[in-house]
Coordinates of C-alpha atoms and ligand atoms in Angstrom, one line a residue:
X1 CA 0.1 0.0 -0.1
X2 CA 1.3 3.4 -0.8
X3 CA -0.8 5.7 1.4
X4 CA 1.3 8.4 3.5
X5 CA 2.6 11.8 2.2
X6 CA 6.2 12.0 1.2
X7 CA 7.6 15.3 2.3
X8 CA 11.1 17.0 2.8
X9 CA 11.7 19.8 5.1
X10 CA 14.3 22.6 4.1
X11 CA 15.4 25.3 5.8
X12 CA 18.4 27.0 7.5
X13 CA 19.8 25.8 10.9
X14 CA 17.2 26.9 13.3
X15 CA 14.1 27.6 10.9
X16 CA 12.2 25.2 13.0
X17 CA 12.4 22.0 10.9
X18 CA 12.6 19.8 14.0
X19 CA 9.9 21.6 15.6
X20 CA 7.6 21.3 12.8
X21 CA 8.5 17.8 11.4
X22 CA 7.2 16.3 14.9
X23 CA 3.9 17.8 14.4
X24 CA 3.6 17.2 10.6
X25 CA 4.5 13.5 11.3
X26 CA 1.9 13.3 13.8
X27 CA -1.0 15.2 11.8
X28 CA -0.4 13.0 8.6
X29 CA 0.7 9.7 10.6
X30 CA 3.8 9.3 8.9
X31 CA 7.4 8.6 10.2
X32 CA 9.6 11.5 11.0
X33 CA 13.3 10.8 10.0
X34 CA 15.9 13.4 11.0
X35 CA 19.3 12.6 10.1
X36 CA 21.0 14.9 12.7
X37 CA 18.9 13.1 15.4
X38 CA 19.7 9.6 14.0
X39 CA 23.5 10.5 14.2
X40 CA 23.3 11.7 17.6
X41 CA 21.3 8.7 18.9
X42 CA 23.7 6.4 17.0
X43 CA 26.8 8.2 18.7
X44 CA 25.4 8.0 22.2
X45 CA 24.7 4.2 21.7
X46 CA 28.4 3.9 20.5
X47 CA 27.7 2.6 17.0
X48 CA 30.6 3.1 14.5
X49 CA 28.5 5.3 12.2
X50 CA 27.1 7.5 14.7
X51 CA 30.7 8.0 16.2
X52 CA 32.2 8.9 12.6
X53 CA 29.3 11.4 12.0
X54 CA 29.7 13.1 15.2
X55 CA 33.1 14.1 14.7
X56 CA 31.8 16.3 11.7
X57 CA 28.9 17.5 13.3
X58 CA 30.8 18.8 16.4
X59 CA 32.7 21.0 14.0
X60 CA 29.8 22.2 12.0
X61 CA 30.9 20.1 8.7
X62 CA 28.7 18.1 6.9
X63 CA 28.8 14.3 7.0
X64 CA 30.0 12.8 4.0
X65 CA 27.5 11.8 1.6
X66 CA 28.4 8.2 1.3
X67 CA 28.0 7.8 5.1
X68 CA 24.7 9.8 5.2
X69 CA 23.2 7.6 2.2
X70 CA 24.1 4.4 3.7
X71 CA 22.2 5.1 7.1
X72 CA 19.3 6.9 5.4
X73 CA 18.6 4.0 3.0
X74 CA 19.1 1.5 5.6
X75 CA 16.3 3.7 7.8
X76 CA 14.0 4.0 4.8
X77 CA 14.2 0.8 3.1
X78 CA 14.2 -1.5 6.3
X79 CA 11.7 0.7 7.9
X80 CA 9.3 0.6 5.2
X81 CA 9.1 4.3 4.9
X82 CA 9.0 4.2 1.0
X83 CA 5.6 2.6 1.4
X84 CA 4.2 4.2 4.8
X85 CA 5.2 7.8 3.6
X86 CA 7.6 10.2 5.6
X87 CA 8.7 13.7 6.7
X88 CA 12.4 13.8 6.1
X89 CA 14.1 16.5 8.2
X90 CA 17.6 17.4 7.4
X91 CA 17.7 15.3 4.3
X92 CA 18.8 15.5 1.5
X93 CA 21.3 18.3 2.2
X94 CA 23.5 18.1 -0.9
X95 CA 22.7 17.6 -4.6
X96 CA 24.4 14.0 -4.5
X97 CA 21.7 13.3 -1.5
X98 CA 18.8 14.9 -3.5
X99 CA 19.7 12.9 -6.7
X100 CA 20.0 9.6 -4.6
X101 CA 16.7 10.0 -3.1
X102 CA 15.2 10.9 -6.5
X103 CA 16.4 7.6 -7.6
X104 CA 14.8 5.6 -4.8
X105 CA 11.6 7.5 -5.3
X106 CA 11.6 6.6 -9.1
X107 CA 12.1 2.9 -8.2
X108 CA 9.4 2.8 -5.7
X109 CA 7.2 4.3 -8.6
X110 CA 5.7 7.5 -6.6
X111 CA 7.1 10.7 -6.4
X112 CA 7.7 13.2 -3.6
X113 CA 4.7 15.2 -2.6
X114 CA 6.3 18.3 -1.6
X115 CA 9.5 19.9 -0.5
X116 CA 8.9 22.7 2.1
X117 CA 11.6 25.4 2.7
X118 CA 11.0 27.2 5.8
X119 CA 12.0 30.7 5.5
X120 CA 13.6 32.5 8.6
X121 CA 16.2 35.5 8.4
X122 CA 19.7 34.6 9.7
X123 CA 19.5 36.9 12.6
X124 CA 16.3 35.2 13.7
X125 CA 17.8 31.7 13.7
X126 CA 20.9 32.7 15.4
X127 CA 18.8 33.7 18.5
X128 CA 16.6 30.6 18.2
X129 CA 19.9 28.5 18.2
X130 CA 21.6 30.4 21.1
X131 CA 18.5 29.7 23.3
X132 CA 17.6 26.1 22.1
X133 CA 17.7 23.3 24.7
X134 CA 17.2 19.8 23.6
X135 CA 16.2 16.5 25.3
X136 CA 19.2 14.1 25.2
X137 CA 17.0 11.0 24.9
X138 CA 14.0 11.9 22.9
X139 CA 15.1 15.0 20.9
X140 CA 12.0 17.1 22.0
X141 CA 13.2 20.9 21.5
X142 CA 12.9 23.6 24.0
X143 CA 14.0 27.0 24.2
X144 CA 15.0 29.4 26.9
X145 CA 11.8 31.3 26.4
X146 CA 9.9 28.1 26.3
X147 CA 11.6 25.6 28.9
X148 CA 10.1 22.3 30.1
X149 CA 8.0 22.4 33.4
X150 CA 11.0 21.2 35.6
X151 CA 14.2 22.9 34.7
X152 CA 16.3 20.4 32.8
X153 CA 14.0 17.7 32.7
X154 CA 12.1 16.6 29.6
X155 CA 8.2 17.1 29.8
X156 CA 7.9 14.2 27.3
X157 CA 10.1 11.4 28.4
X158 CA 11.8 12.8 31.7
X159 CA 15.1 12.8 30.0
X160 CA 17.9 15.3 30.4
X161 CA 17.6 18.6 28.8
X162 CA 20.8 20.2 27.6
X163 CA 22.6 22.6 24.9
X164 CA 23.5 20.6 21.5
X165 CA 27.3 20.0 21.5
X166 CA 27.2 21.7 17.9
X167 CA 25.3 24.9 19.0
X168 CA 28.5 26.8 19.5
X169 CA 29.1 30.1 17.8
X170 CA 31.8 28.6 15.7
X171 CA 30.0 25.6 14.7
X172 CA 26.9 27.6 14.1
X173 CA 28.7 30.0 11.7
X174 CA 30.1 27.1 9.6
X175 CA 26.6 25.5 9.4
X176 CA 25.1 28.4 8.2
X177 CA 28.0 28.8 5.5
X178 CA 27.4 25.3 4.3
X179 CA 23.8 25.7 4.2
X180 CA 24.3 28.7 1.7
X181 CA 26.8 26.6 -0.5
X182 CA 26.0 23.0 -0.3
X183 CA 22.2 23.0 0.4
X184 CA 20.8 26.1 -1.2
X185 CA 21.4 24.7 -4.7
X186 CA 19.0 21.7 -4.0
X187 CA 16.2 24.6 -3.7
X188 CA 16.4 25.1 -7.5
X189 CA 16.5 21.2 -8.0
X190 CA 13.0 20.9 -6.3
X191 CA 11.7 24.1 -8.0
X192 CA 12.5 22.9 -11.4
X193 CA 10.6 19.7 -10.8
X194 CA 7.6 21.7 -9.5
X195 CA 8.0 20.2 -5.7
X196 CA 9.1 23.3 -3.9
X197 CA 6.9 25.6 -1.6
X198 CA 8.7 28.2 0.2
X199 CA 6.9 28.9 3.5
X200 CA 7.3 31.9 6.1
X201 CA 8.9 30.3 9.2
X202 CA 8.3 33.4 11.4
X203 CA 5.5 33.6 13.7
X204 CA 4.5 31.1 16.4
X205 CA 4.7 27.5 15.9
X206 CA 1.1 27.1 15.4
X207 CA 1.0 29.9 12.6
X208 CA 3.8 28.3 10.9
X209 CA 2.1 24.8 11.3
X210 CA -1.1 26.1 9.7
X211 CA 0.8 27.4 6.7
X212 CA 2.5 24.2 6.3
X213 CA -0.7 22.2 6.4
X214 CA -2.7 24.2 4.0
X215 CA 0.2 24.0 1.4
X216 CA 0.5 20.3 1.9
X217 CA -3.1 19.9 1.8
X218 CA -3.2 22.0 -1.5
X219 CA -0.5 19.8 -3.1
X220 CA -2.7 16.5 -2.1
X221 CA -5.7 18.0 -3.7
X222 CA -4.0 18.6 -7.2
X223 CA -2.8 15.0 -7.0
X224 CA -6.5 13.5 -6.6
Ligands
AP5_301 P1 20.5 18.8 12.3 O1 20.3 18.3 13.5 O2 19.7 18.6 11.3 O3 20.9 20.3 12.5 P2 20.7 21.7 11.7 O4 20.3 21.5 10.1 O5 21.6 22.6 12.0 O6 19.2 22.2 11.9 P3 18.8 22.5 13.3 O7 18.3 21.2 14.2 O8 19.9 23.4 14.1 O9 17.5 23.4 13.2 P4 15.8 23.0 13.0 O10 15.7 23.8 11.7 O11 15.8 21.7 13.3 O12 15.4 24.0 14.2 P5 14.5 23.6 15.5 O13 13.2 23.1 15.1 O14 15.1 22.9 16.4 O15 22.0 18.6 11.7 C1 23.1 18.4 12.7 C2 24.5 18.2 11.9 O16 24.2 16.7 11.2 C3 24.8 18.8 10.6 O17 25.3 20.2 11.0 C4 25.6 17.9 9.9 O18 26.9 17.9 10.5 C5 24.8 16.7 10.2 N1 23.9 16.2 9.3 C6 22.5 15.8 9.4 N2 22.0 15.6 8.2 C7 23.0 15.7 7.4 C8 23.1 15.5 5.8 N3 21.8 15.0 5.4 N4 24.1 15.5 5.3 C9 25.3 15.7 6.0 N5 25.2 16.0 7.0 C10 24.1 16.0 7.9 O19 14.2 25.1 16.1 C11 15.2 26.0 16.8 C12 14.9 26.7 17.8 O20 14.0 27.6 17.5 C13 14.4 25.7 19.3 O21 14.8 26.0 20.2 C14 12.9 25.9 18.9 O22 12.2 25.7 20.0 C15 12.7 27.2 18.2 N6 11.7 27.5 17.5 C16 11.1 26.8 16.6 N7 10.1 27.3 15.8 C17 10.0 28.5 16.3 C18 9.0 29.5 16.1 N8 8.2 29.5 15.1 N9 9.1 30.8 16.8 C19 10.1 30.8 17.8 N10 11.0 29.8 18.2 C20 10.9 28.7 17.5
MG302 MG1 16.7 20.0 13.9

């Protein structure tokens, strides 16, 4: 059965991809796959792929394409995501990755429904990242202005809430630079195949989510 939506979320570091991906996945009952969360979890568990990736991540560098593709293929194919649908958060991030995903989609016989680019100005993402706090166990995202109920303890799973290791000023500047050079070109890729919707990522989480849902539903309607 091929039913769930197939969506990728693009946007600068701190644009709100993770925050919105969780909500989209819940709303449309599909899996949420964040390559960043995947690597962080693998590194915490001591898996070789995770340990290799984390060395790049902590410096704000991109993880090499071959490693990313190996891990994503495993997750998508073994997890049955090609059939059940998905929200990809943080993948693809290079043209090589976007082409590899297109190949898998072509094999599966069903194209991507939509690529959403969450647009947020750099000065705002810097502020969001500086105040971000994340649960080490389940990845739930908080902000100094929206903290968990008990300081340092995740509302969802009781895990420890802390600052991400790659949210240092130097790593963040490098990540933003790489977004411009390596990831921005894939916006044109999705624009050319008429899959790209650019959405204003400013406003409350609810406001942004409402914009996303109406863009997705409009796409699904035209496919009917
Ligand atoms: P990843 O974990 O994906 O990090 P990222 O791309 O840097 O993006 P972020 O997670 O920082 O931002 P986000 O858009 O998810 O924002 P969030 O929702 O948290 O990747 C980390 C690293 O892994 C990469 O640098 C790379 O090394 C490696 N990697 C991963 N995938 C890779 C790939 N495909 N290829 C190669 N390398 C790869 O929100 C940020 C903050 O803002 C939070 O505090 C949140 O509460 C707050 N916030 C969210 N929405 C709003 C709102 N509407 N208003 C106010 N505050 C808000
Ligand atoms: Mg994220």
